[in-house]
Coordinates of C-alpha atoms in Angstrom, one line a residue:
M57 CA 87.8 117.0 184.6
T58 CA 91.1 116.2 181.9
S59 CA 93.6 113.7 183.8
T60 CA 97.2 113.9 182.5
T61 CA 99.5 111.0 182.0
T62 CA 103.1 111.2 183.2
P63 CA 104.9 109.3 181.0
T64 CA 107.4 106.5 182.2
A65 CA 110.9 105.3 181.3
P66 CA 111.1 103.1 178.4
A67 CA 111.9 99.8 178.9
I68 CA 114.9 98.7 177.9
P69 CA 115.3 95.5 176.5
P70 CA 117.1 92.8 178.0
T71 CA 120.5 92.3 176.5
P72 CA 122.2 88.9 176.4
T73 CA 125.4 88.3 179.0
V74 CA 128.8 88.0 177.8
P75 CA 130.8 85.1 179.5
T76 CA 133.7 85.5 181.4
T77 CA 136.5 82.9 179.6
P78 CA 140.5 83.2 180.2
T79 CA 140.5 85.2 176.8
A80 CA 137.8 87.7 178.0
P81 CA 139.1 91.2 177.1
T82 CA 140.8 93.4 180.0
N83 CA 139.5 96.8 179.0
R84 CA 137.9 98.5 181.4
S85 CA 135.1 99.7 179.0
A86 CA 134.8 96.4 177.8
L87 CA 133.6 94.7 180.8
A88 CA 131.5 97.3 181.9
A89 CA 129.2 97.5 179.0
P90 CA 128.9 94.2 177.4
T91 CA 128.5 95.0 173.6
A92 CA 124.9 93.8 172.1
P93 CA 125.1 92.3 169.1
P94 CA 124.8 94.8 165.8
S95 CA 121.1 95.6 164.9
P96 CA 120.9 95.8 161.4
T97 CA 120.1 99.3 160.0
P98 CA 116.7 99.9 158.1
T99 CA 118.4 99.9 154.9
A100 CA 119.7 96.6 155.3
P101 CA 117.3 94.5 156.9
A102 CA 117.7 91.2 158.1
P103 CA 117.3 87.8 155.7
W104 CA 113.7 86.9 155.3
A105 CA 115.0 83.2 156.4
D106 CA 116.7 85.1 159.6
L107 CA 113.2 86.8 160.7
V108 CA 111.1 83.4 160.0
S109 CA 113.7 81.6 162.5
A110 CA 112.6 83.6 165.3
A111 CA 109.3 83.8 164.6
L112 CA 109.3 79.9 165.2
L113 CA 111.8 79.3 167.9
G114 CA 110.0 82.7 169.5
T115 CA 112.3 85.9 170.9
E116 CA 112.7 84.2 173.9
R117 CA 114.6 81.5 172.8
R118 CA 116.3 83.5 169.5
T119 CA 116.8 87.5 169.7
P120 CA 115.4 88.8 166.6
P121 CA 117.7 90.4 164.3
V122 CA 116.2 93.3 164.2
A123 CA 116.4 96.7 165.4
V124 CA 114.6 97.6 168.4
R125 CA 113.3 101.0 169.2
A126 CA 112.9 102.5 172.6
G127 CA 109.0 102.0 174.3
Q128 CA 109.4 98.3 171.9
G129 CA 109.6 94.7 172.5
A130 CA 111.4 92.5 170.4
A131 CA 108.4 90.5 169.3
A132 CA 106.9 93.7 168.1
A133 CA 109.9 95.0 166.5
L134 CA 110.2 91.4 164.8
L135 CA 106.4 91.8 163.3
D136 CA 107.3 95.2 162.1
A137 CA 110.7 94.2 160.3
A138 CA 108.6 91.3 158.8
A139 CA 105.8 93.5 157.6
V140 CA 108.4 95.6 155.9
S141 CA 109.8 92.9 154.3
T142 CA 106.7 91.5 152.7
V143 CA 105.9 94.9 151.2
R144 CA 109.8 94.8 149.8
R145 CA 109.7 91.4 148.2
R146 CA 105.8 91.8 147.1
A147 CA 107.1 95.1 145.3
A148 CA 110.2 93.2 143.9
L149 CA 112.4 96.0 145.5
R150 CA 115.9 95.3 146.8
P151 CA 116.5 97.4 149.6
A152 CA 119.7 100.1 149.0
P153 CA 120.9 103.2 150.9
A154 CA 118.9 106.2 150.1
G155 CA 120.5 108.2 146.8
E156 CA 120.4 112.0 146.4
R157 CA 117.2 113.7 145.9
P158 CA 117.5 114.2 142.2
A159 CA 116.5 118.2 140.9
P160 CA 113.3 119.7 140.2
A161 CA 111.8 119.6 136.5
P162 CA 112.8 122.2 134.4
A163 CA 110.1 124.3 133.2
D164 CA 108.1 124.1 130.1
P165 CA 106.6 127.4 129.6
R166 CA 104.3 126.1 126.4
P167 CA 100.5 126.8 127.1
S168 CA 98.8 123.3 128.2
L169 CA 96.3 121.7 126.3
P170 CA 92.5 122.3 126.4
P171 CA 90.7 120.2 128.2
A172 CA 89.0 118.0 125.3
A173 CA 92.3 117.5 123.4
R174 CA 93.4 116.3 127.3
R175 CA 91.2 113.8 127.7
R176 CA 91.6 113.2 124.1
L177 CA 95.0 112.4 124.4
S178 CA 94.5 110.2 127.1
L179 CA 92.0 108.6 125.2
L180 CA 94.4 107.6 122.4
L181 CA 97.1 106.8 124.7
A182 CA 94.9 104.2 126.4
D183 CA 94.0 102.8 123.0
R184 CA 97.2 101.7 121.4
G185 CA 97.2 98.6 122.9
G186 CA 94.9 97.2 121.0
S187 CA 94.9 96.0 117.4
G188 CA 93.0 96.5 114.1
G189 CA 92.2 93.8 111.6
S190 CA 91.3 93.6 107.8
R191 CA 87.6 94.1 109.4
R192 CA 87.2 96.5 112.2
G193 CA 83.6 97.0 112.6
T194 CA 82.5 100.6 111.9
A195 CA 84.6 102.1 114.9
P196 CA 87.6 104.0 113.8
D197 CA 91.0 103.0 114.7
L198 CA 92.7 104.7 117.4
I199 CA 96.1 103.8 117.3
E200 CA 96.3 105.5 113.6
L201 CA 95.1 108.7 114.4
L202 CA 97.6 109.4 117.5
P203 CA 100.4 110.0 115.3
Q204 CA 98.2 113.0 113.3
W205 CA 97.0 114.0 116.6
L206 CA 100.8 114.7 118.2
A207 CA 101.5 116.3 114.8
A208 CA 98.5 118.9 115.1
A209 CA 99.2 119.2 118.5
G210 CA 103.1 119.9 118.4
E211 CA 101.9 122.5 115.3
L212 CA 99.9 124.6 117.8
G213 CA 102.6 124.5 119.9
Y214 CA 101.1 122.7 123.0
R215 CA 102.6 120.6 125.8
A216 CA 101.8 117.5 127.0
P217 CA 100.2 117.5 130.6
E218 CA 102.4 116.1 133.0
A219 CA 100.3 113.2 134.1
L220 CA 100.6 111.6 130.7
L221 CA 103.9 112.0 130.0
P222 CA 104.8 108.7 131.2
A223 CA 102.0 106.8 129.0
L224 CA 103.3 108.9 126.4
L225 CA 106.9 107.7 126.9
D226 CA 105.5 104.0 126.8
A227 CA 103.8 104.6 123.5
A228 CA 107.3 106.4 121.8
R229 CA 109.5 103.5 123.2
A230 CA 106.9 100.9 121.6
R231 CA 106.5 102.7 118.0
T232 CA 109.6 104.7 116.7
D233 CA 107.3 106.5 114.4
L234 CA 105.9 108.7 117.0
R235 CA 109.2 109.4 119.2
P236 CA 109.7 113.0 116.7
A237 CA 106.6 114.7 117.6
A238 CA 105.9 112.3 121.2
L239 CA 108.9 113.9 122.8
A240 CA 108.5 117.3 120.9
L241 CA 105.0 117.5 122.5
A242 CA 106.4 116.2 126.1
G243 CA 108.9 118.7 126.1
P244 CA 112.1 119.1 128.5
R245 CA 110.3 117.1 131.5
A246 CA 110.4 114.6 128.9
L247 CA 114.0 114.3 129.2
W248 CA 114.3 114.7 132.9
L249 CA 112.1 111.6 133.3
A250 CA 114.1 109.8 130.7
R251 CA 116.9 110.2 133.2
L252 CA 115.0 108.1 135.9
N253 CA 114.2 105.3 133.9
D254 CA 116.3 103.3 132.1
E255 CA 112.9 102.0 129.7
W256 CA 112.9 105.9 128.4
K257 CA 116.2 106.0 128.1
F258 CA 115.5 106.4 124.1
A259 CA 114.9 109.8 124.6
L260 CA 118.3 110.9 125.2
R261 CA 119.6 109.4 122.0
G262 CA 119.5 112.4 119.7
T263 CA 115.6 113.5 119.2
G264 CA 114.5 116.2 121.0
R265 CA 118.1 117.4 122.3
T266 CA 118.9 120.0 119.6
T267 CA 117.9 122.4 122.3
E268 CA 120.4 121.6 124.6
L269 CA 123.8 121.8 122.1
P270 CA 126.4 123.7 122.9
V271 CA 126.7 125.4 119.7
G272 CA 127.3 129.4 119.1
D273 CA 128.9 131.1 122.0
D274 CA 130.0 127.7 123.4
P275 CA 133.2 126.8 121.5
E276 CA 134.4 124.7 124.3
G277 CA 131.3 123.2 125.0
V278 CA 131.2 121.9 121.1
R279 CA 134.5 120.5 121.5
Q280 CA 134.2 118.6 124.5
Q281 CA 130.9 117.4 123.4
W282 CA 132.4 116.1 120.2
E283 CA 134.9 114.6 121.9
E284 CA 133.4 113.1 124.8
G285 CA 129.9 112.6 123.8
L286 CA 128.0 109.4 123.1
F287 CA 127.9 108.9 118.7
A288 CA 124.0 110.1 118.5
E289 CA 125.1 113.0 120.7
R290 CA 128.1 113.8 118.2
V291 CA 125.8 113.5 115.3
A292 CA 123.3 115.9 116.6
L293 CA 125.8 118.2 117.3
L294 CA 127.5 117.9 114.0
T295 CA 123.8 118.4 112.5
A296 CA 123.0 121.5 114.3
L297 CA 126.4 123.1 114.1
R298 CA 126.2 122.4 110.0
R299 CA 122.7 124.2 109.8
Q300 CA 124.2 127.4 111.9
D301 CA 127.1 127.5 110.5
P302 CA 128.3 124.8 107.5
R303 CA 132.1 126.1 107.7
A304 CA 132.3 125.3 111.6
G305 CA 130.7 121.8 111.4
L306 CA 132.9 121.0 108.3
A307 CA 135.6 122.0 110.3
L308 CA 135.0 120.0 113.2
L309 CA 134.5 117.2 111.3
A310 CA 137.6 117.0 110.0
T311 CA 139.3 117.4 113.6
T312 CA 138.7 113.7 114.4
W313 CA 138.0 112.1 111.1
S314 CA 141.0 110.2 110.4
T315 CA 140.2 108.6 113.6
E316 CA 136.7 107.8 113.4
R317 CA 135.6 104.1 112.5
A318 CA 134.5 103.3 108.8
E319 CA 130.4 102.9 110.3
D320 CA 130.9 106.6 112.1
R321 CA 132.4 108.3 109.3
L322 CA 129.4 107.1 106.8
M323 CA 126.8 108.6 109.2
F324 CA 128.8 111.7 109.7
L325 CA 128.9 112.2 105.7
D326 CA 125.0 111.7 105.7
S327 CA 124.7 114.5 108.1
L328 CA 126.5 117.0 105.4
R329 CA 123.7 115.9 102.6
E330 CA 121.0 118.9 104.1
D331 CA 123.5 121.7 103.8
L332 CA 125.6 120.2 101.2
A333 CA 127.9 123.0 99.5
A334 CA 130.5 124.0 97.1
A335 CA 132.6 124.5 100.3
D336 CA 132.5 120.9 101.1
E337 CA 133.9 119.4 97.5
P338 CA 137.2 119.5 98.8
F339 CA 136.9 117.4 101.9
L340 CA 134.6 115.1 100.0
E341 CA 137.2 114.4 97.3
Q342 CA 139.6 113.5 100.1
A343 CA 136.7 111.1 101.4
L344 CA 137.1 109.5 97.6
S345 CA 140.4 107.8 98.9
D346 CA 138.9 106.8 102.4
R347 CA 140.1 103.1 103.0
S348 CA 136.5 102.1 103.1
R349 CA 134.2 101.8 100.1
N350 CA 130.8 102.7 101.2
V351 CA 132.5 106.1 102.6
R352 CA 133.9 106.3 99.1
T353 CA 130.9 105.2 97.8
T354 CA 128.7 108.2 99.5
A355 CA 131.2 110.7 98.9
A356 CA 130.8 110.2 95.3
E357 CA 127.0 110.4 95.7
L358 CA 127.5 113.6 97.5
L359 CA 129.8 115.0 95.1
S360 CA 127.4 114.2 92.0
T361 CA 124.4 116.1 93.2
L362 CA 127.1 119.1 93.1
P363 CA 126.9 120.3 89.5
G364 CA 129.9 122.2 89.6
S365 CA 131.8 119.7 91.0
A366 CA 134.9 118.2 89.4
L367 CA 133.8 114.6 89.9
A368 CA 130.2 115.4 88.0
A369 CA 132.7 117.1 85.1
R370 CA 134.2 113.8 84.7
M371 CA 132.0 111.7 85.3
A372 CA 130.0 113.8 82.7
Q373 CA 133.4 113.4 80.3
R374 CA 132.9 109.9 80.3
A375 CA 129.0 109.6 80.3
H376 CA 129.3 111.9 76.9
T377 CA 131.6 109.8 75.5
C378 CA 129.4 106.7 75.8
I379 CA 126.1 108.3 75.0
G380 CA 125.0 110.6 71.9
L381 CA 123.4 111.0 68.6
D382 CA 123.5 108.5 65.6
R383 CA 124.6 110.2 62.9
T384 CA 123.8 107.2 60.5
A385 CA 120.1 106.7 61.5
G386 CA 117.4 108.3 59.1
A387 CA 115.6 109.8 62.0
P388 CA 117.3 111.1 65.4
A389 CA 118.0 108.3 67.7
I390 CA 120.6 107.7 71.1
A391 CA 123.5 105.9 70.2
V392 CA 124.8 103.6 73.6
E393 CA 128.2 102.6 73.4
A394 CA 128.8 101.0 77.2
P395 CA 132.5 101.2 78.6
H396 CA 134.6 98.2 78.1
E397 CA 136.4 98.4 81.6
C398 CA 135.9 100.2 84.7
D399 CA 139.2 101.2 85.4
A400 CA 140.6 103.2 88.3
G401 CA 139.9 106.6 88.0
M402 CA 136.3 105.3 87.5
Q403 CA 136.7 103.0 90.9
R404 CA 138.0 106.2 92.5
D405 CA 135.1 108.2 92.0
G406 CA 132.5 106.0 93.1
V407 CA 131.4 103.8 90.1
A408 CA 131.5 99.9 91.9
P409 CA 133.3 97.3 89.4
K410 CA 131.3 94.3 90.5
P411 CA 127.6 94.0 89.3
P412 CA 125.0 92.3 91.3
S413 CA 123.9 88.8 90.5
G414 CA 122.0 88.6 86.9
R415 CA 123.4 92.5 85.6
G416 CA 126.0 92.6 82.9
E417 CA 129.1 94.5 83.7
R418 CA 128.9 97.5 80.9
S419 CA 124.9 98.1 81.9
W420 CA 126.3 98.3 85.4
W421 CA 129.2 100.5 84.5
L422 CA 127.1 102.6 82.5
G423 CA 124.7 103.1 84.9
Q424 CA 126.5 104.6 87.4
L425 CA 128.4 106.9 85.3
V426 CA 125.0 108.2 83.6
E427 CA 123.1 108.7 87.3
A428 CA 125.9 110.8 88.2
T429 CA 126.2 112.9 85.5
P430 CA 124.4 116.4 85.8
L431 CA 121.1 116.1 83.6
E432 CA 121.9 119.8 82.5
G433 CA 124.8 118.9 80.6
W434 CA 122.5 116.7 78.2
R435 CA 120.9 119.6 76.3
A436 CA 124.2 120.5 74.8
R437 CA 125.1 116.6 74.0
F438 CA 122.1 116.4 72.2
G439 CA 121.3 119.6 70.3
G440 CA 119.6 122.2 72.3
R441 CA 116.7 119.9 73.1
D442 CA 115.0 119.9 76.6
A443 CA 114.1 116.6 79.1
S444 CA 110.9 116.0 77.3
A445 CA 112.6 115.5 73.8
I446 CA 115.4 113.8 74.5
V447 CA 113.5 111.2 76.5
A448 CA 111.4 110.8 73.9
L449 CA 114.1 109.9 71.7
P450 CA 114.4 106.3 70.3
V451 CA 117.2 104.6 72.0
G452 CA 119.7 101.5 69.7
D453 CA 120.1 97.9 70.6
D454 CA 117.9 97.4 73.2
W455 CA 119.2 100.4 75.6
R456 CA 115.9 102.3 76.3
T457 CA 115.5 100.7 79.5
E458 CA 118.7 100.9 81.4
L459 CA 119.1 104.4 80.2
H460 CA 116.2 105.9 81.3
D461 CA 116.5 103.8 84.6
A462 CA 119.6 106.1 85.4
W463 CA 117.9 109.3 84.0
C464 CA 115.6 108.4 86.9
R465 CA 118.2 108.0 89.3
A466 CA 119.8 110.8 88.3
A467 CA 116.3 113.2 88.3
V468 CA 116.0 112.0 92.2
R469 CA 119.4 112.5 93.1
Q470 CA 119.5 116.0 91.8
R471 CA 115.9 116.4 92.6
N472 CA 115.3 117.9 89.0
A473 CA 111.8 118.6 88.6
D474 CA 112.0 118.9 84.6
W475 CA 113.0 116.1 84.3
A476 CA 111.1 114.1 86.3
R477 CA 108.0 115.0 84.9
A478 CA 109.6 113.9 81.0
L479 CA 110.4 110.5 82.7
L480 CA 107.1 110.1 84.4
G481 CA 105.2 111.5 81.2
A482 CA 101.4 111.4 80.8
P483 CA 99.7 109.5 83.7
G484 CA 96.9 108.9 82.1
A485 CA 98.7 106.9 78.9
P486 CA 97.6 103.7 78.1
S487 CA 101.6 102.1 78.0
Q488 CA 102.0 103.9 82.0
A489 CA 100.6 101.3 84.0
A490 CA 103.3 99.2 82.3
D491 CA 106.2 101.3 82.9
V492 CA 105.1 101.4 86.2
S493 CA 107.7 98.5 86.9
P494 CA 109.1 97.4 83.1
A495 CA 110.4 94.4 82.6
G496 CA 113.9 94.2 83.5
S497 CA 113.8 97.6 84.8
S498 CA 114.4 98.8 88.6
R499 CA 113.2 102.6 87.9
D500 CA 110.9 103.5 90.9
L501 CA 107.9 106.1 90.0
T502 CA 107.8 106.8 93.3
K503 CA 110.8 108.4 94.1
L504 CA 110.1 110.3 90.6
L505 CA 107.0 111.9 91.9
T506 CA 108.8 113.1 95.2
V507 CA 110.3 115.5 93.2
L508 CA 107.4 117.5 92.1
P509 CA 106.0 120.2 93.8
D510 CA 103.0 119.0 96.6
G511 CA 99.7 120.1 94.2
E512 CA 101.2 118.6 90.7
R513 CA 102.2 115.2 92.6
A514 CA 98.6 115.2 93.5
W515 CA 97.4 115.8 90.2
W516 CA 99.6 113.3 88.3
V517 CA 98.4 110.4 91.1
A518 CA 94.6 111.3 90.8
E519 CA 95.1 110.9 87.0
F520 CA 96.8 107.9 87.1
I521 CA 94.5 106.1 89.6
A522 CA 91.4 107.6 87.0
A523 CA 93.2 105.9 84.4
H524 CA 95.0 102.3 85.8
G525 CA 93.2 102.6 89.2
L526 CA 94.7 101.7 92.4
S527 CA 96.8 98.8 91.8
D528 CA 99.6 100.3 91.4
A529 CA 98.7 103.2 92.9
F530 CA 99.6 102.6 96.9
R531 CA 103.0 103.6 97.1
M532 CA 102.1 106.6 95.2
L533 CA 99.6 107.9 97.2
G534 CA 101.8 107.3 100.5
V535 CA 104.0 110.1 99.1
C536 CA 101.3 113.0 98.7
A537 CA 100.6 115.7 101.3
V538 CA 98.2 115.4 103.7
P539 CA 95.3 116.0 103.8
W540 CA 94.8 115.1 99.9
A541 CA 94.4 117.7 97.9
E542 CA 91.5 117.6 95.2
P543 CA 90.9 116.0 92.9
L544 CA 93.0 113.1 94.4
G545 CA 91.1 112.5 97.3
G546 CA 87.7 112.3 94.8
A547 CA 89.7 110.2 92.3
V548 CA 90.4 107.5 95.7
V549 CA 87.0 107.2 96.8
D550 CA 85.9 107.0 93.6
A551 CA 88.2 104.0 92.8
L552 CA 86.8 102.4 95.8
D553 CA 83.1 102.6 95.0
I554 CA 84.0 101.1 91.1
A555 CA 85.6 98.4 93.4
R556 CA 82.8 97.9 95.1
D557 CA 80.2 98.0 92.3
A558 CA 82.7 94.8 91.1
G559 CA 81.7 93.1 93.9
S560 CA 85.2 92.4 95.0
Y561 CA 85.8 92.3 99.0
P562 CA 87.0 95.8 100.9
W563 CA 89.9 93.6 102.4
S564 CA 91.9 93.7 99.0
F565 CA 92.1 97.5 99.7
S566 CA 92.8 97.7 103.1
G567 CA 96.0 99.5 102.7
V568 CA 94.3 102.3 100.7
M569 CA 91.2 102.2 103.0
G570 CA 93.3 102.8 105.8
L571 CA 95.5 105.3 104.3
A572 CA 91.8 107.4 103.1
E573 CA 90.9 107.2 106.6
R574 CA 94.2 109.0 108.0
C575 CA 94.6 111.7 104.7
L576 CA 91.3 112.6 102.9
D577 CA 90.1 116.0 103.9
P578 CA 87.9 115.6 106.9
A579 CA 85.3 118.0 104.8
A580 CA 84.8 115.2 102.2
A581 CA 82.6 113.4 105.2
D582 CA 79.8 114.6 104.5
R583 CA 79.7 113.6 100.7
L584 CA 81.0 110.3 101.8
D585 CA 77.4 109.7 103.8
M586 CA 75.8 108.1 100.6
L587 CA 78.3 105.2 100.2
T588 CA 77.8 103.7 103.9
A589 CA 74.4 102.2 102.7
V590 CA 74.1 98.6 102.2
T591 CA 74.0 98.1 97.6
D592 CA 72.8 95.0 96.2
E593 CA 75.6 92.8 95.0
P594 CA 75.8 92.7 91.4
E595 CA 75.8 89.4 89.9
G596 CA 78.6 87.5 90.5
A597 CA 79.8 88.7 93.6
S598 CA 81.7 87.7 96.4
P599 CA 79.3 87.2 99.0
G600 CA 78.3 89.4 101.8
S601 CA 80.5 92.3 100.4
G602 CA 78.0 94.7 100.2
G603 CA 78.0 94.9 103.9
Y604 CA 81.7 94.7 104.0
W605 CA 81.8 97.8 101.8
S606 CA 79.1 99.3 104.2
E607 CA 81.3 98.9 107.4
A608 CA 84.3 100.0 105.6
F609 CA 82.5 103.5 104.3
Q610 CA 81.4 103.6 108.1
R611 CA 84.2 103.3 109.3
L612 CA 86.0 106.1 106.5
V613 CA 82.8 108.7 107.2
G614 CA 83.3 108.2 111.0
T615 CA 87.1 108.5 111.2
L616 CA 87.1 111.6 109.1
R617 CA 84.3 113.2 111.5
L618 CA 86.3 111.9 114.6
R619 CA 89.7 113.9 113.0
A620 CA 87.4 116.7 112.7
T621 CA 86.6 116.7 116.1
M622 CA 89.9 116.4 117.4
H623 CA 91.7 119.2 115.5
T624 CA 88.1 121.7 116.8
E625 CA 89.0 120.5 120.4
L626 CA 92.9 121.5 120.0
T627 CA 91.8 124.7 118.6
P628 CA 91.5 127.5 121.3
P629 CA 88.2 129.3 121.6
P630 CA 88.1 133.0 120.1
T631 CA 88.8 135.6 122.1
G632 CA 85.1 137.5 122.4
H633 CA 83.4 134.8 120.5
A634 CA 80.9 132.5 122.3
P635 CA 82.3 130.0 124.7
A636 CA 84.1 126.5 124.0
D637 CA 81.0 124.6 124.9
A638 CA 78.4 126.6 123.2
A639 CA 80.4 126.3 120.0
A640 CA 81.0 122.7 120.2
P641 CA 77.8 120.8 122.0
A642 CA 79.3 117.4 121.4
G643 CA 81.3 116.0 124.0
P644 CA 85.1 115.5 123.4
T645 CA 84.6 111.6 123.4
D646 CA 82.0 111.7 121.1
T647 CA 82.6 109.8 117.7
G648 CA 79.3 109.8 116.1
P649 CA 78.6 111.1 113.1
G650 CA 76.3 114.0 114.7
A651 CA 79.2 114.6 117.2
G652 CA 82.0 115.2 114.2
T653 CA 79.4 117.0 112.6
D654 CA 78.9 119.8 115.4
A655 CA 82.0 120.1 116.2
R656 CA 83.1 121.2 112.8
T657 CA 80.6 123.3 111.9
G658 CA 81.2 125.1 115.3
T659 CA 84.3 125.9 114.3
G660 CA 83.8 126.9 111.1
T661 CA 81.2 129.3 111.7
D662 CA 82.9 130.9 114.4
A663 CA 86.7 131.0 113.1
G664 CA 85.8 134.1 110.8
T665 CA 89.0 135.8 111.6
G666 CA 90.9 132.5 111.8
P667 CA 93.8 131.8 109.1
D668 CA 91.4 129.2 107.6
T669 CA 88.2 131.4 107.3
G670 CA 86.3 130.7 103.8
T671 CA 88.3 127.2 103.7
G672 CA 85.9 125.3 104.6
T673 CA 88.2 122.6 105.6
S674 CA 90.1 124.6 108.4
T675 CA 89.5 121.3 111.0
S676 CA 92.9 119.9 109.1
A677 CA 94.5 122.5 108.7
A678 CA 97.0 121.3 111.5
N679 CA 97.4 117.3 109.9
A680 CA 100.0 118.6 107.5
P681 CA 101.0 121.1 104.9
A682 CA 98.8 122.5 102.4
P683 CA 98.5 121.8 99.1
G684 CA 101.1 123.2 96.3
P685 CA 99.9 125.6 93.7
N686 CA 99.2 123.5 91.1
S687 CA 96.5 121.3 92.8
S688 CA 92.9 122.0 92.0
P689 CA 90.8 124.2 94.5
A690 CA 88.6 122.0 96.5
P691 CA 84.7 122.1 95.9
T692 CA 83.1 124.7 97.6
R693 CA 81.0 122.9 100.7
T694 CA 77.7 124.4 102.4
T695 CA 78.5 124.4 106.1
R696 CA 75.9 122.6 108.2
Q697 CA 74.1 124.2 111.1
P698 CA 74.6 122.1 114.3
L699 CA 72.1 119.8 115.3
A700 CA 69.5 121.0 117.6
P701 CA 69.3 120.1 121.3

């Protein structure tokens, strides 16, 4: 039998009596109902000190400054308020009125990551707080693999899991080099989150916002954002508009050019570099008279990259007056007569009159003239000779270093591959090692290498390493396409093996070893197994070097296999084939030799219809662009079968 309880009327807490005084109000409503002290609202709790005082004195002696709900005693209300205040104090949260609920996050239609790749990203983000050293044992450095993972996932069109977006934004905040790839993978939901957390505001300052720019069919939106937007938003807007319509972008810049700050004008000019065309010449000629020296210099540099510009013609006339064939010498040679003054016309065209410390004025002026002169004009000046023949000519009066340095800068600025090849010379030449940094020279062969196609660049660096070793090749390796095409990868490994045989410590080559872990083709892991063994130390070797080298090569092989496994995890299973778990028996977190080999082999045997069929290196295809047409083909590798369970 069920008993029912009749609810009783809620108890009304007692209220203090208002004392009667001569000055008491005569209003009938005020006398009829004594006014209770106003109760604090839930969003504005009483101060902690007041709650403590009420608790110490007791609710009978001091009315607690809290809101009392119907059916609740004063002591219970005090305890509830104290509990809420305690939680707020521990959370370091200042009470405030509830704000407006944010709009829902935008949808991201891109496919989600495969489960194994999602777990891999979680591991990479969790390990980003670690730190590597010169000797890290044999474990791969996950911190340095995160950029490659992000690039590969972005190329395959995936979106980041919602649960990992905060960790991904934290990683991008800590490392600026991760931001473009991380924000691209995070997509529009990262921008939604960034508007709610001040620590992620960097995501709103340019990167990843080009898709929201009002370009094309919204001229009013373009004008409004150009006039009212933040500086980074304006730069992104100008860049996007220039890619779509260069003339419209330049016209937009001209509307506010005279009112911009000098540092802003400099950045806006630099944004014109990517899509520079002859139509930009009148605007740049006007910028040559700008009140800022840096703006004038940048405008002159941009004009010099336009071979048909009036500035390039003026610079060529000045440089050809100073440099030509020596008619008095018995054999062909180059005669140089540096300018004796830097007149107003030269200064307007971007020639800085004051040289840096340690440089002579005339050589400083000459270098700037040659750097801004179109390289194609030297053929006629030297009797129809090509770049190689001109570079081979002797230069009189010890002007060779200064002249060749200026030609190097001109080749980089004008992206002239013929002159870059001529100035680089043969990589195995005995004098080439000294020419990397000749005495008194400012040339940068690494920048010259960036002008060459990827395959030719890799071949040149491989030949240089084979002839001169790794000591001067570190920066050159950094500009080669990833994964390193053969014979570059083999040349690096051979040079490391030679260094081990010499008995030195691997720490002297830690930079190259780190690059090898990130840039070698993962398919090279199998043939590097033999280097992981501890070898006998040669006479005079550093104590314990053999063991340290063994650890370094074990780490290299393990990293290559992990990279292969990471790419396999990102690759969706082909339709109509065996399920993914059958193709990759190793778990997604296995980083040992067997796991990497199995995952890579499964991809190679099941992807017969994929774009990488027959290459034997499909596991690294997403890491970087393919080698150039001039690169040597990679050696054929027999595909290993999966290990038996």
